[in-house]
Coordinates of C-alpha atoms in Angstrom, one line a residue:
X1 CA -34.0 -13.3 37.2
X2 CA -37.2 -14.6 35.4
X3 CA -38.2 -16.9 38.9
X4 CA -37.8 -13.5 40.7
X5 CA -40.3 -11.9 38.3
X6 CA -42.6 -14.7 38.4
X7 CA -43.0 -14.9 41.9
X8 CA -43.5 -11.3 42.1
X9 CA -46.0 -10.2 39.3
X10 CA -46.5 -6.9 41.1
X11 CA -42.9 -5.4 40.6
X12 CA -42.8 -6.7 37.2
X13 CA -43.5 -3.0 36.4
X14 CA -41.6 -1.5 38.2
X15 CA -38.3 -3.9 37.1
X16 CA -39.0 -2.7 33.4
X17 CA -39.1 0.6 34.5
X18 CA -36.5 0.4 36.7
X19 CA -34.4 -1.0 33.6
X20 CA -35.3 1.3 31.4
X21 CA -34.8 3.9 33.0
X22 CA -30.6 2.7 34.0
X23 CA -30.8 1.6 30.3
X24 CA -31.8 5.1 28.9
X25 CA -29.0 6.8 31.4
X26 CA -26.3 4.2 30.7
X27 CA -27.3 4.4 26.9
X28 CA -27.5 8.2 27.1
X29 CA -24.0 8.4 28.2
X30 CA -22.5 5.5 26.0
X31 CA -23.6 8.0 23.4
X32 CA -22.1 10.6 24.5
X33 CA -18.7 8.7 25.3
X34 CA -18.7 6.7 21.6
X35 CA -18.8 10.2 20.4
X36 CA -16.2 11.3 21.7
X37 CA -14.3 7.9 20.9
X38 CA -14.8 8.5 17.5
X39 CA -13.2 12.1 17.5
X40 CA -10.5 10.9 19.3
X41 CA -9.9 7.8 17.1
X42 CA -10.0 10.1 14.0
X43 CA -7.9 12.9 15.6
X44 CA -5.3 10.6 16.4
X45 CA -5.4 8.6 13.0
X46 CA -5.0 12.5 11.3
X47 CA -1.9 13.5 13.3
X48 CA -0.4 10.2 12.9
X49 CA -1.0 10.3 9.1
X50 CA 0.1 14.0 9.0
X51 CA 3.4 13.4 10.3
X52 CA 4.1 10.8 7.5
X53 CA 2.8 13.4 4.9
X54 CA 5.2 15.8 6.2
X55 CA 8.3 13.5 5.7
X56 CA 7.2 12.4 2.4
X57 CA 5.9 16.1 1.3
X58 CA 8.4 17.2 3.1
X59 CA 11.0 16.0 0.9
X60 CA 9.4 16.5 -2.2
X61 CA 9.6 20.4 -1.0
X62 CA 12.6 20.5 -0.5
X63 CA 13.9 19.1 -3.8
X64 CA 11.2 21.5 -5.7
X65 CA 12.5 24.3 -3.8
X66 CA 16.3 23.4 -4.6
X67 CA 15.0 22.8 -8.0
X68 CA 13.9 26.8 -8.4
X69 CA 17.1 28.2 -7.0
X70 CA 18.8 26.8 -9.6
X71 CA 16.9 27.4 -12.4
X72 CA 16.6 31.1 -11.3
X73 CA 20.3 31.1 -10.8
X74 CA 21.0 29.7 -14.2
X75 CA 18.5 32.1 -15.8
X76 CA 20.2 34.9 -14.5
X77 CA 23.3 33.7 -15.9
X78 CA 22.5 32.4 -19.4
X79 CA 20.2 35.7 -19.9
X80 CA 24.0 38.2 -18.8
X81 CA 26.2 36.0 -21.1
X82 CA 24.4 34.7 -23.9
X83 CA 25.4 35.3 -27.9
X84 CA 22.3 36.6 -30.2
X85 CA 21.3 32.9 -30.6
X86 CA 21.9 29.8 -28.4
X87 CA 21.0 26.9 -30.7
X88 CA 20.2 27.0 -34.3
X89 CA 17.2 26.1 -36.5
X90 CA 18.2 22.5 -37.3
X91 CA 18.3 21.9 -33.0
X92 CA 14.7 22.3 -33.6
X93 CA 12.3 20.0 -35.7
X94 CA 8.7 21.0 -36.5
X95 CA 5.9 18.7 -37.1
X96 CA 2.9 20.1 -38.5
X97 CA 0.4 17.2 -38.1
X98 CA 0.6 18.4 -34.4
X99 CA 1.8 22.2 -34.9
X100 CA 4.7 21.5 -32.4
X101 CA 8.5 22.4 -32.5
X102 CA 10.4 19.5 -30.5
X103 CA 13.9 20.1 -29.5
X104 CA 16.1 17.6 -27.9
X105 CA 19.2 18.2 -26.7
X106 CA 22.1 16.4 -28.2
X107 CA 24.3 13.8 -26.6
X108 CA 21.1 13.0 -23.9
X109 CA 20.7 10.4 -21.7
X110 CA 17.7 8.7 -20.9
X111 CA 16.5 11.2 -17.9
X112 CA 17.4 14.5 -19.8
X113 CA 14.1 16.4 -21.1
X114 CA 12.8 17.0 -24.2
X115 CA 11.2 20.4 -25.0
X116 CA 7.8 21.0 -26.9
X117 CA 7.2 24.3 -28.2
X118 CA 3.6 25.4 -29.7
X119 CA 3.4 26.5 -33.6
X120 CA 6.7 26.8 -35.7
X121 CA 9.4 28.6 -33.3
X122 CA 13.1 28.5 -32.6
X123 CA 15.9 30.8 -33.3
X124 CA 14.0 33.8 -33.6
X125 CA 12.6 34.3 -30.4
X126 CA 15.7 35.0 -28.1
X127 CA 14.2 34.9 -24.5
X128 CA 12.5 31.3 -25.2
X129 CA 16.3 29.9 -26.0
X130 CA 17.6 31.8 -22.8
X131 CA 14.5 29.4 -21.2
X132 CA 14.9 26.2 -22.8
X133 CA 19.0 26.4 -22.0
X134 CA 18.1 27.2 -18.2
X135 CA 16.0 24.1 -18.4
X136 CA 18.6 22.0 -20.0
X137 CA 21.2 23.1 -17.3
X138 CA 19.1 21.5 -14.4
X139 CA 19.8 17.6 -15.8
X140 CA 21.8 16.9 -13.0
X141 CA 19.2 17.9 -10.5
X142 CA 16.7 16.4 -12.4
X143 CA 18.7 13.0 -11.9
X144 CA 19.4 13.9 -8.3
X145 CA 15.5 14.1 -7.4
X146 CA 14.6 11.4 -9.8
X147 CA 16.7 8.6 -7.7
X148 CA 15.6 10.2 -4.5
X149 CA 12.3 10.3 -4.8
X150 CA 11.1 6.8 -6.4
X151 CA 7.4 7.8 -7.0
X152 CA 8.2 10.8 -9.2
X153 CA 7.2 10.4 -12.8
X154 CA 8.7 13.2 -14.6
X155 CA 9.8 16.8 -13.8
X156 CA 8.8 20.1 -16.0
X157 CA 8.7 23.6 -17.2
X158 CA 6.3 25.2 -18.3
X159 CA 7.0 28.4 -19.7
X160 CA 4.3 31.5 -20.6
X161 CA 6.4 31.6 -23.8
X162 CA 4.2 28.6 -24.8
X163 CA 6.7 25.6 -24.5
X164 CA 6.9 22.5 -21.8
X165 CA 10.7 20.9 -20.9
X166 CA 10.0 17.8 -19.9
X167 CA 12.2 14.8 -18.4
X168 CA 12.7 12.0 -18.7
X169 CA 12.2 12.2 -22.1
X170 CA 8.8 10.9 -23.4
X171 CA 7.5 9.9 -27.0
X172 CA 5.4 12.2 -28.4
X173 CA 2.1 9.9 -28.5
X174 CA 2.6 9.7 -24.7
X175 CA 2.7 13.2 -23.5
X176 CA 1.6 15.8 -26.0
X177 CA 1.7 19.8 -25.3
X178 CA -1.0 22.1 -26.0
X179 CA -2.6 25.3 -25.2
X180 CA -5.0 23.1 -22.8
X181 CA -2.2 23.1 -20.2
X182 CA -2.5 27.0 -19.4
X183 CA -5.9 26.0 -18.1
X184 CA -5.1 23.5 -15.5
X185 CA -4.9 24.0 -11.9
X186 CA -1.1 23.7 -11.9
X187 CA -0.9 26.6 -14.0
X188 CA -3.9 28.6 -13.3
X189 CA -3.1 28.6 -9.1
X190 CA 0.7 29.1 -9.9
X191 CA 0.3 32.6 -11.8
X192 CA 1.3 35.6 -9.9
X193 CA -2.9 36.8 -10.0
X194 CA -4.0 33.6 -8.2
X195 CA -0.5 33.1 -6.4
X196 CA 0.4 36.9 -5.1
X197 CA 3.4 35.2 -2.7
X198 CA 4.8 32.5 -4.8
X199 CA 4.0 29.7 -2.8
X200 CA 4.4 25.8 -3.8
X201 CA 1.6 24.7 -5.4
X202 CA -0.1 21.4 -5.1
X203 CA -2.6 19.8 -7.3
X204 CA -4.1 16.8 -8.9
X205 CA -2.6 16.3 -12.6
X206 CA -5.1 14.3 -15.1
X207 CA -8.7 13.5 -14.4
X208 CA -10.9 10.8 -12.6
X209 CA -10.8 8.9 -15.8
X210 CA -7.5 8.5 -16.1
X211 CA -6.0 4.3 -14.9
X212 CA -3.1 6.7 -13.1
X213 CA -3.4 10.3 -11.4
X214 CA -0.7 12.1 -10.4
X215 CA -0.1 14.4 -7.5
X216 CA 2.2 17.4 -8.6
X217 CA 4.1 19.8 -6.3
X218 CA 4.7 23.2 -8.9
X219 CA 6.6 26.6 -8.1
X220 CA 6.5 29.6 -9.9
X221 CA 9.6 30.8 -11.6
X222 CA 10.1 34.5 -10.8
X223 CA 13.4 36.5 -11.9
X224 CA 13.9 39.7 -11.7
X225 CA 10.1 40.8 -10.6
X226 CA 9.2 38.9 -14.0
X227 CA 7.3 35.7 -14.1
X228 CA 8.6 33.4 -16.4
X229 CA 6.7 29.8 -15.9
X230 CA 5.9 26.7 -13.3
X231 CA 8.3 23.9 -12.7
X232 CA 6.7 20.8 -11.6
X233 CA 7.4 17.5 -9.9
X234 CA 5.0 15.1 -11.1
X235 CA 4.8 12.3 -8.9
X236 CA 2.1 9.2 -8.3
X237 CA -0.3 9.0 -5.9
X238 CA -0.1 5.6 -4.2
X239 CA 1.7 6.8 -1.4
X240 CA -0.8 9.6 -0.5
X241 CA -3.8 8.0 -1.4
X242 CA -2.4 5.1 1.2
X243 CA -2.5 7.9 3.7
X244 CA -5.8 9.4 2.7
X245 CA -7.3 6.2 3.5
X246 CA -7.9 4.1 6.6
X247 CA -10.3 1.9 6.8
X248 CA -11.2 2.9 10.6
X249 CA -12.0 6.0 9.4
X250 CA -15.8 6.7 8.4
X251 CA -14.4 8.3 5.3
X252 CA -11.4 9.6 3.1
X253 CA -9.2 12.5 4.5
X254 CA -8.3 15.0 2.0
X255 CA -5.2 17.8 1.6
X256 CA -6.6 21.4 1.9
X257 CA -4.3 24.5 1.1
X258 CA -4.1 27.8 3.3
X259 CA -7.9 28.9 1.9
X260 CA -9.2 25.7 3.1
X261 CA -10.0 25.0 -0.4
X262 CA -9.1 21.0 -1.3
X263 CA -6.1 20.5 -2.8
X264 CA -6.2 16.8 -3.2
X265 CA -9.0 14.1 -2.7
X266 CA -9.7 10.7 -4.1
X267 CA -13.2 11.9 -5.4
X268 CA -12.0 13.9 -8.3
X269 CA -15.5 16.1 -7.7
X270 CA -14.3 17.2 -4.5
X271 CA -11.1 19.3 -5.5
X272 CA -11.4 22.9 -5.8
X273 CA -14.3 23.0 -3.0
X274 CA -14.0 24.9 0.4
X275 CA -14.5 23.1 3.1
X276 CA -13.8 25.8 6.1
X277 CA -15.4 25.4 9.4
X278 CA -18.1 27.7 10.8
X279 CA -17.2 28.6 14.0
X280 CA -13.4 28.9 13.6
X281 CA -11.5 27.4 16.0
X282 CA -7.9 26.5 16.7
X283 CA -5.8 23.5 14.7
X284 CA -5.9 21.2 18.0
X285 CA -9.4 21.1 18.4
X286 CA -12.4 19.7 16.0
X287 CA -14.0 22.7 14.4
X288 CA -17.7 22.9 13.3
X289 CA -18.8 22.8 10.0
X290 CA -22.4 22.8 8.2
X291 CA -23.1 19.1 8.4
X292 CA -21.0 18.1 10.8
X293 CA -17.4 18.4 12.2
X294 CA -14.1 19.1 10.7
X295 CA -10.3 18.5 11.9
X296 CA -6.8 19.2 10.8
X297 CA -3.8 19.1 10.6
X298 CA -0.5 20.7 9.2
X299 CA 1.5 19.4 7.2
X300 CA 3.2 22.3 5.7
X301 CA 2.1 25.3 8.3
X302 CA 0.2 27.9 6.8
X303 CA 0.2 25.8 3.3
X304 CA -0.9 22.4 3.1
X305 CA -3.1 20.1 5.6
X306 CA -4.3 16.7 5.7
X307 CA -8.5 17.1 7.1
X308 CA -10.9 15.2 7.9
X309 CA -14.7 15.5 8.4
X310 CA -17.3 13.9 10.4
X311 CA -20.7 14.1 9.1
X312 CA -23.6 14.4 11.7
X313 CA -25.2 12.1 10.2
X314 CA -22.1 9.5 10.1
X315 CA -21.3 10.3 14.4
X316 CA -24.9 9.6 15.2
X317 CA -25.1 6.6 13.4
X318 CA -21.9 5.2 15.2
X319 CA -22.9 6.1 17.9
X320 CA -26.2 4.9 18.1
X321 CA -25.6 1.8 16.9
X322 CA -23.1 1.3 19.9
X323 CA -25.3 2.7 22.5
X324 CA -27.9 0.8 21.5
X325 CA -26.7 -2.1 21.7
X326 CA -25.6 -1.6 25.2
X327 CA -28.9 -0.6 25.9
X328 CA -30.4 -3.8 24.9
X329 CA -28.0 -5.6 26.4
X330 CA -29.1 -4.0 30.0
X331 CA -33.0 -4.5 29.2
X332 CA -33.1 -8.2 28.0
X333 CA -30.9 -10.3 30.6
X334 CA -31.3 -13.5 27.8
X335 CA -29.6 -11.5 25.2
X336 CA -27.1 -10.9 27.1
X337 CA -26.4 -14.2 27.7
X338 CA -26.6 -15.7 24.3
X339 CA -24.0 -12.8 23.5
X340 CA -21.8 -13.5 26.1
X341 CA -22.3 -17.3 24.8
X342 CA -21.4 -16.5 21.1
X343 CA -18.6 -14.0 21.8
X344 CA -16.6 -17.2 24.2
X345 CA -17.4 -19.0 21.0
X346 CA -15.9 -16.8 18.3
X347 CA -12.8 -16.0 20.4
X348 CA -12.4 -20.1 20.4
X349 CA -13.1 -20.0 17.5
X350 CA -10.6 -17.3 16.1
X351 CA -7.8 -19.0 18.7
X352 CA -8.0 -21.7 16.4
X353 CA -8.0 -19.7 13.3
X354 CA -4.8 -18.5 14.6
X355 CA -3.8 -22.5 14.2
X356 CA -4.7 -22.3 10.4
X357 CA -3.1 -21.2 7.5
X358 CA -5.9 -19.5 5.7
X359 CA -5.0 -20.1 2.2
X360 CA -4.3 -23.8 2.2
X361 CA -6.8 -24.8 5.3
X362 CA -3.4 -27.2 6.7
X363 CA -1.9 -25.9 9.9
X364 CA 0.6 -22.6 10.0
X365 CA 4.0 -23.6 11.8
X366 CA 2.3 -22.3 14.9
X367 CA -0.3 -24.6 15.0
X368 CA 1.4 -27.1 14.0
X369 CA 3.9 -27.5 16.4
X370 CA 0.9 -27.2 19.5
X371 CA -0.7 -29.6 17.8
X372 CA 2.4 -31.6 17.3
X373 CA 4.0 -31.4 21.0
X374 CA 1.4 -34.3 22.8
X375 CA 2.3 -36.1 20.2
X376 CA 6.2 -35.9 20.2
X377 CA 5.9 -36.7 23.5
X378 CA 4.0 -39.7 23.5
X379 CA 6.4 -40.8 20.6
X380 CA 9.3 -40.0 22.7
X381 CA 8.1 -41.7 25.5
X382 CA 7.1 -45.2 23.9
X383 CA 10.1 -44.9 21.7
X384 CA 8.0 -45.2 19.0
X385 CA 9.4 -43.8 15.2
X386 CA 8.5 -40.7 13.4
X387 CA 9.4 -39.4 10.6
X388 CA 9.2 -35.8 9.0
X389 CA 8.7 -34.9 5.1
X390 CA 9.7 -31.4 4.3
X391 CA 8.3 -30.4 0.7
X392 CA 9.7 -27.7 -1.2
X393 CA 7.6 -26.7 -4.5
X394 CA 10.5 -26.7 -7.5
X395 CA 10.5 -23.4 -9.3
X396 CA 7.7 -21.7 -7.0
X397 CA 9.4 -18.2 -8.1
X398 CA 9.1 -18.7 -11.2
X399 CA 5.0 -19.9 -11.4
X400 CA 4.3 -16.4 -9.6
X401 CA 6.6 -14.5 -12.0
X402 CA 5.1 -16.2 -15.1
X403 CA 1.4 -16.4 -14.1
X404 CA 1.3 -14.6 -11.6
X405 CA 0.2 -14.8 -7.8
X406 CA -3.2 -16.2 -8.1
X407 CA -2.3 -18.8 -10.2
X408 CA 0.6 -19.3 -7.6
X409 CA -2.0 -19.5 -4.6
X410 CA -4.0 -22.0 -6.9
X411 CA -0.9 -23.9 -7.1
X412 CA -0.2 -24.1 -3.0
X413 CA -3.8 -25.0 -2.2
X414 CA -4.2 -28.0 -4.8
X415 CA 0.0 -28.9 -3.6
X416 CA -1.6 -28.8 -0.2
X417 CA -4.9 -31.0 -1.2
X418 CA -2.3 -33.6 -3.0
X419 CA -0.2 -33.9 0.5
X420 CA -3.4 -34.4 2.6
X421 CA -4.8 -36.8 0.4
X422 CA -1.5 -39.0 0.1
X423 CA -1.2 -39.7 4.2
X424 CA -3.1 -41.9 6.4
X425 CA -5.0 -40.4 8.8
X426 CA -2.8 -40.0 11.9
X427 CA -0.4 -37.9 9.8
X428 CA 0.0 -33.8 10.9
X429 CA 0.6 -31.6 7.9
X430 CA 1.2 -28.2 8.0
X431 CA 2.2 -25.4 5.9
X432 CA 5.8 -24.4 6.8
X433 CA 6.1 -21.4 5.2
X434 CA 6.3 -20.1 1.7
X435 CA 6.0 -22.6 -0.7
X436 CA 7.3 -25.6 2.0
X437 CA 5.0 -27.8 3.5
X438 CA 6.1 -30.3 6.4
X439 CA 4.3 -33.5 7.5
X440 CA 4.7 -35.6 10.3
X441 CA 4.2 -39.3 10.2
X442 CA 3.9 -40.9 13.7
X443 CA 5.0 -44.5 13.8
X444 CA 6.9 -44.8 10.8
X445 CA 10.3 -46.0 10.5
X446 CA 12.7 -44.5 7.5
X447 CA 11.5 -46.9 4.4
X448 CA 7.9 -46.1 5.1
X449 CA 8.5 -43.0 4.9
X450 CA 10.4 -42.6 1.9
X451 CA 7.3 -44.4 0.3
X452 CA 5.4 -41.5 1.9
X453 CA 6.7 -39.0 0.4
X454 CA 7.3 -40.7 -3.1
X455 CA 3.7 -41.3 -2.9
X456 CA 2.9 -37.6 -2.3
X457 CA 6.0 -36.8 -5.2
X458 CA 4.6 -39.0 -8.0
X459 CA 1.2 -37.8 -7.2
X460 CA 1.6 -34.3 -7.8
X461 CA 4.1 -34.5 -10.7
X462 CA 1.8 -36.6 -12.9
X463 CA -1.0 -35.2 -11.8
X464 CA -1.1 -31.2 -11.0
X465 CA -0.4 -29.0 -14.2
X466 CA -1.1 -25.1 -14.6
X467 CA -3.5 -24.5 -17.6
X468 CA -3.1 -28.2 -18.6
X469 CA 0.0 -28.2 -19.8
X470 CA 2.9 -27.2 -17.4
X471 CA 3.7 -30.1 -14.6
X472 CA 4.3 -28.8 -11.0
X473 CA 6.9 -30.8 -9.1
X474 CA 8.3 -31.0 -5.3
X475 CA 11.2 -32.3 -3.9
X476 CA 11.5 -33.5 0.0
X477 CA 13.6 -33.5 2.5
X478 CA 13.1 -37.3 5.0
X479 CA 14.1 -36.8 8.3
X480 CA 13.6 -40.2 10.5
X481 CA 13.8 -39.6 14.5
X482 CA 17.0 -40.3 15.8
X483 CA 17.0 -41.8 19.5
X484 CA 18.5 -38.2 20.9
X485 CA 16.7 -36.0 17.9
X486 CA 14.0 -33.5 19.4
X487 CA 11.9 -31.6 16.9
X488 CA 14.0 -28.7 15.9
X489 CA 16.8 -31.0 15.1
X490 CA 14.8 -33.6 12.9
X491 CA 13.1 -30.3 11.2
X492 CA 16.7 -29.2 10.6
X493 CA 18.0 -32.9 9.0
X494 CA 14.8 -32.9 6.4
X495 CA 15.9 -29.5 5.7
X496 CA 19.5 -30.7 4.6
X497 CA 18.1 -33.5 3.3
X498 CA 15.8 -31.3 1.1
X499 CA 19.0 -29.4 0.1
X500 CA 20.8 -32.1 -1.2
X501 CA 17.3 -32.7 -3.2
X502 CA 17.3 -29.7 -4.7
X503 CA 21.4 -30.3 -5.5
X504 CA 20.3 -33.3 -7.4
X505 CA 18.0 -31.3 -9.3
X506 CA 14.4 -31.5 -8.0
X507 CA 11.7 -34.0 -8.2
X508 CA 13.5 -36.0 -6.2
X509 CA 12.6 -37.3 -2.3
X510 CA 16.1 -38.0 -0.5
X511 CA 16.2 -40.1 2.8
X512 CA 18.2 -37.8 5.5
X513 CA 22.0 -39.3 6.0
X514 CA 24.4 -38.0 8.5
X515 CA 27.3 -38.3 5.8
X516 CA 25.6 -36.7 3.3
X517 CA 24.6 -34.0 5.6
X518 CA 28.2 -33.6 7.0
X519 CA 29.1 -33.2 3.6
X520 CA 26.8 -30.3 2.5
X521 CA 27.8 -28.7 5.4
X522 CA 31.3 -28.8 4.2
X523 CA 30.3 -26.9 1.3

């Protein structure tokens, strides 16, 4: 190309024009096209997303919902068959320092509630006993939904008689009633005023401040025409926060109710806003908003939806950057080149990644057993010995337990560092999975190995500790080549082998025998 432009000066011109020009098209439509990428990325990421929301939601529903019918149901009957009183005054204990009447029902179990009740009140007020019994009738449903649903914290009523039934049962200095809870969103969007059709209710529980937000799913208790409280399933967040978040995405979805007001969003600022699109629009298609555009999806129709927006600003800085790029691709020819160059590069490069174990920098099993093969084969073929050494780090579970897993990644890369130092050159080692490393040593016959590997055993057991004072140990499994032995099979000997080691009780290195093996496979 740059011969052809030197040898004709005159069209130099009208090639650059000529380029831009197919650049400016090309680019102009790349544009166009990466938008539309970028909605259907999104769109597909949201639907996907909203169709785990619904199962997990979904379920949550169903259990809040069962959860009302029964304590409407046992309302009804308590408040047709109850005596003047249903507990007395010592069932109740009042603390002054925090102006709170606890009761506890007696004989509980560990998942049964325990009430709080604002200012000094118990036998005297007759519908707030009918209440509290309702709430003690549900334990059973309560236990249902708290082994069904893992991530749910606790489960409660709050009545407008000014008391909370809460369960599992919690100490006082962790959950504390007060008047503040009538002014939460849980309460505030449950009330008949703000809540004309009794709909589920979900909101954010807590603040941004708090190490663990919770997600709560609340329903109005109505009997009779007569609202009587919220019941609540409190439940953590991971799972929806997962979800919310995708790192393709340009940034976090959020749930909105039926006003298109959020209902949920990682950024605590954001809940309680409207974010409704200005040119309507149908569900299925991406709707405009002020800055930019705005999809979703149901996950409860008519109720809750998971949505997602696109800011101008975030599309058209995509997008550019993408067409762009092509463009200046198509204008400089060199570029191109070098690209094309340094992308054949990386992909070699990332092929042998693939070979790698990242964390230890030794060969994964994958790699190790291409790298291996030649060299099996030019064993094989000159009848030459091998040897393999499988090594098993004693007690691995219990270094990650006890200091945890950075400490036990610490512990595999130095293991790995002690291996790699101890054998010659020629030597393949490879991480083998886990805590187990394995090692091949070409043209070595049984005794030299065994000094192998108690020259890698000794090494690391005088000389690897964690915080300076706890030894790490390894036992291996020795598995010389047999004249008929391919790979898997010698891989399978140092593995019996490195049984039998850990029989004997670790730190040991034991030399693969056919007897011994035939015996451990006996047991």
């Amino acid at each position: 190309m740059y011969k052809q432009i030197d040898c004709y000066p005159s069209n130099k011109l009208f090639i650059l024009s000529s380029v831009l020009f197919i650049a400016l098209m090309i680019g102009g439509f790349t544009y166009i096209k990466e938008i539309n990428e970028i909605k259907s990325h999104t769109k597909s990421s949201i639907e996907n997303r909203a169709k785990q929301l619904q199962s997990h939601i979904g379920l949550l529903l169903a259990n809040s919902m069962a959860l009302k019918k029964v304590y409407e149901n046992e309302y009804k009957h308590f408040l047709a068959h109850h005596s003047d009183a249903l507990f007395e005054d010592k069932d109740f204990q009042y603390l002054p320092q925090y102006n709170l009447t606890i009761f506890t029902p007696k004989n509980t179990e560990s998942s049964h509630g325990t009430a709080q009740i604002l200012g000094p009140k118990a036998t005297s007020n007759i519908q707030l006993q009918v209440e509290l019994k309702t709430a003690e009738a549900l334990t059973s449903v309560i236990e249902v939904i708290l082994n069904e649903i893992q991530s749910t914290v606790a489960i409660y009523y709050t009545s407008k008689q000014g008391f909370s039934y809460r369960a599992p049962q919690h100490p006082i200095d962790q959950f504390r009633f007060n008047a503040d809870q009538y002014n939460k969103p849980f309460w505030r969007q449950s009330i008949p005023e703000n809540n004309p059709l009794n709909k589920p209710v979900f909101s954010l529980i807590g603040d941004n401040h708090e190490h663990h937000r919770r997600f709560g799913l609340s329903n109005p208790i109505i009997v009779n025409g007569q609202f009587l409280g919220v019941i609540s399933i409190e439940m953590t967040t991971n799972e929806i926060d997962n979800l919310l978040s995708i790192n393709q995405d340009f940034a976090d979805s959020v749930l909105l109710d039926n006003h298109n007001k959020i209902s949920y969003s990682q950024d605590y600022e954001a809940i309680g806003k409207t974010l409704e699109p200005t040119n309507g629009g149908s569900l299925s298609t991406w709707q405009r908003t002020d800055n930019g555009w705005l999809y979703k999806a149901p996950i409860i129709p008519g109720e809750l939806y998971i949505a997602h927006q696109l800011t101008d600003e975030s599309i058209m800085q995509e997008a550019k950057a993408n067409s762009l790029l092509l463009w200046s691709l198509l204008m400089l020819g060199v570029i191109l080149s070098l690209l094309v160059m340094q992308l054949f590069c990386t992909a070699k490069k990332n092929r042998n990644l693939m070979l790698v174990d990242p964390l230890t920098s030794l060969y994964n099993r994958r790699g190790f057993q291409i790298i291996s093969t030649p060299i099996f084969a030019h064993l094989k073929r000159h009848q030459s010995p091998w040897a393999l050494l499988l090594i098993d780090i004693d007690f691995f579970k219990k270094v990650n337990d006890t200091h945890g897993h950075i400490i036990g990644d610490e512990v595999l890369v130095k293991v790995a560092d002690f291996i790699h130092q101890s054998n010659r050159g020629e030597s393949i080692v490879g991480r083998w999975g886990g805590e187990e490393f394995l090692v091949l040593l070409p043209g070595t016959p049984p005794q030299e190995a065994m000094e192998a590997a108690e020259r890698i055993r000794k090494n690391i057991a005088e000389n690897l500790l964690i915080s300076n004072q706890e030894h790490v140990t390894v036992s291996i499994g020795i598995a010389p080549a047999m004249a008929d032995d391919n790979f898997e099979k010698t891989v399978h000997n140092a593995d019996l082998a490195l049984y039998q080691a850990k029989h004997q009780g670790r730190n040991i290195s034991i030399l693969y025998n056919p007897t011994d093996a035939k015996a451990i496979n006996q047991e």
